[in-house]
C-alpha positions as a printed NumPy array, in Angstrom:
array([[ 40.623, 107.33 , 200.8  ],
       [ 42.777, 109.333, 198.394],
       [ 46.339, 108.118, 198.341],
       [ 48.258, 111.169, 197.108],
       [ 51.203, 112.168, 199.213],
       [ 49.702, 115.466, 200.259],
       [ 46.322, 113.865, 201.203],
       [ 48.216, 111.234, 203.188],
       [ 50.273, 113.963, 204.999],
       [ 47.162, 115.948, 205.886],
       [ 45.36 , 112.821, 207.159],
       [ 48.323, 111.798, 209.303],
       [ 48.545, 115.239, 210.604],
       [ 44.771, 115.407, 211.516],
       [ 44.928, 112.007, 212.988],
       [ 47.76 , 113.008, 215.239],
       [ 45.891, 116.062, 216.421],
       [ 42.965, 113.749, 217.371],
       [ 45.414, 111.753, 219.529],
       [ 45.222, 108.58 , 217.456],
       [ 47.913, 105.971, 217.971],
       [ 50.18 , 106.233, 214.833],
       [ 52.29 , 103.188, 213.897],
       [ 54.434, 103.553, 210.801],
       [ 53.897,  99.827, 209.927],
       [ 50.115, 100.19 , 210.193],
       [ 49.944, 103.447, 208.355],
       [ 51.996, 101.956, 205.573],
       [ 49.707,  99.143, 205.351],
       [ 46.564, 101.331, 205.513],
       [ 47.752, 103.711, 202.792],
       [ 49.269, 100.968, 200.625],
       [ 52.831, 102.461, 200.562],
       [ 56.195, 101.38 , 202.05 ],
       [ 57.315, 101.952, 205.59 ],
       [ 60.02 , 104.047, 204.188],
       [ 57.543, 106.421, 202.507],
       [ 55.582, 106.562, 205.746],
       [ 58.703, 107.4  , 207.746],
       [ 59.498, 110.146, 205.319],
       [ 55.951, 111.522, 205.79 ],
       [ 56.365, 111.452, 209.518],
       [ 59.689, 113.231, 209.264],
       [ 58.163, 115.835, 206.981],
       [ 55.465, 116.557, 209.538],
       [ 57.993, 116.626, 212.378],
       [ 60.043, 119.177, 210.501],
       [ 56.87 , 121.287, 209.834],
       [ 56.214, 121.368, 213.481],
       [ 59.828, 122.235, 214.32 ],
       [ 59.829, 125.034, 211.767],
       [ 56.487, 126.54 , 212.58 ],
       [ 56.529, 126.739, 216.419],
       [ 54.409, 130.   , 216.161],
       [ 51.608, 128.004, 214.772],
       [ 51.836, 124.772, 216.604],
       [ 53.423, 125.776, 219.839],
       [ 55.069, 122.852, 221.586],
       [ 52.996, 120.242, 219.619],
       [ 54.836, 117.191, 218.83 ],
       [ 54.004, 114.325, 216.528],
       [ 54.02 , 111.167, 218.662],
       [ 54.318, 107.808, 216.647],
       [ 55.552, 104.26 , 217.031],
       [ 57.973, 102.798, 214.593],
       [ 56.784,  99.365, 215.928],
       [ 53.736,  97.559, 214.613]])
């Protein structure tokens, strides 16, 4: 699994589309990054959804900040 920021963002995006349970802690461990980096990634994706409603409709990124 490639660990660049953009690859990670896209992977998290597509995992959310598939309905996977997303946990910041588990994602951080899986990608070998800090929970702070993972939180920023999630916030970037949430901002993308908010700014591109024409593309994503009412889609929302659902995640858990818990383990």
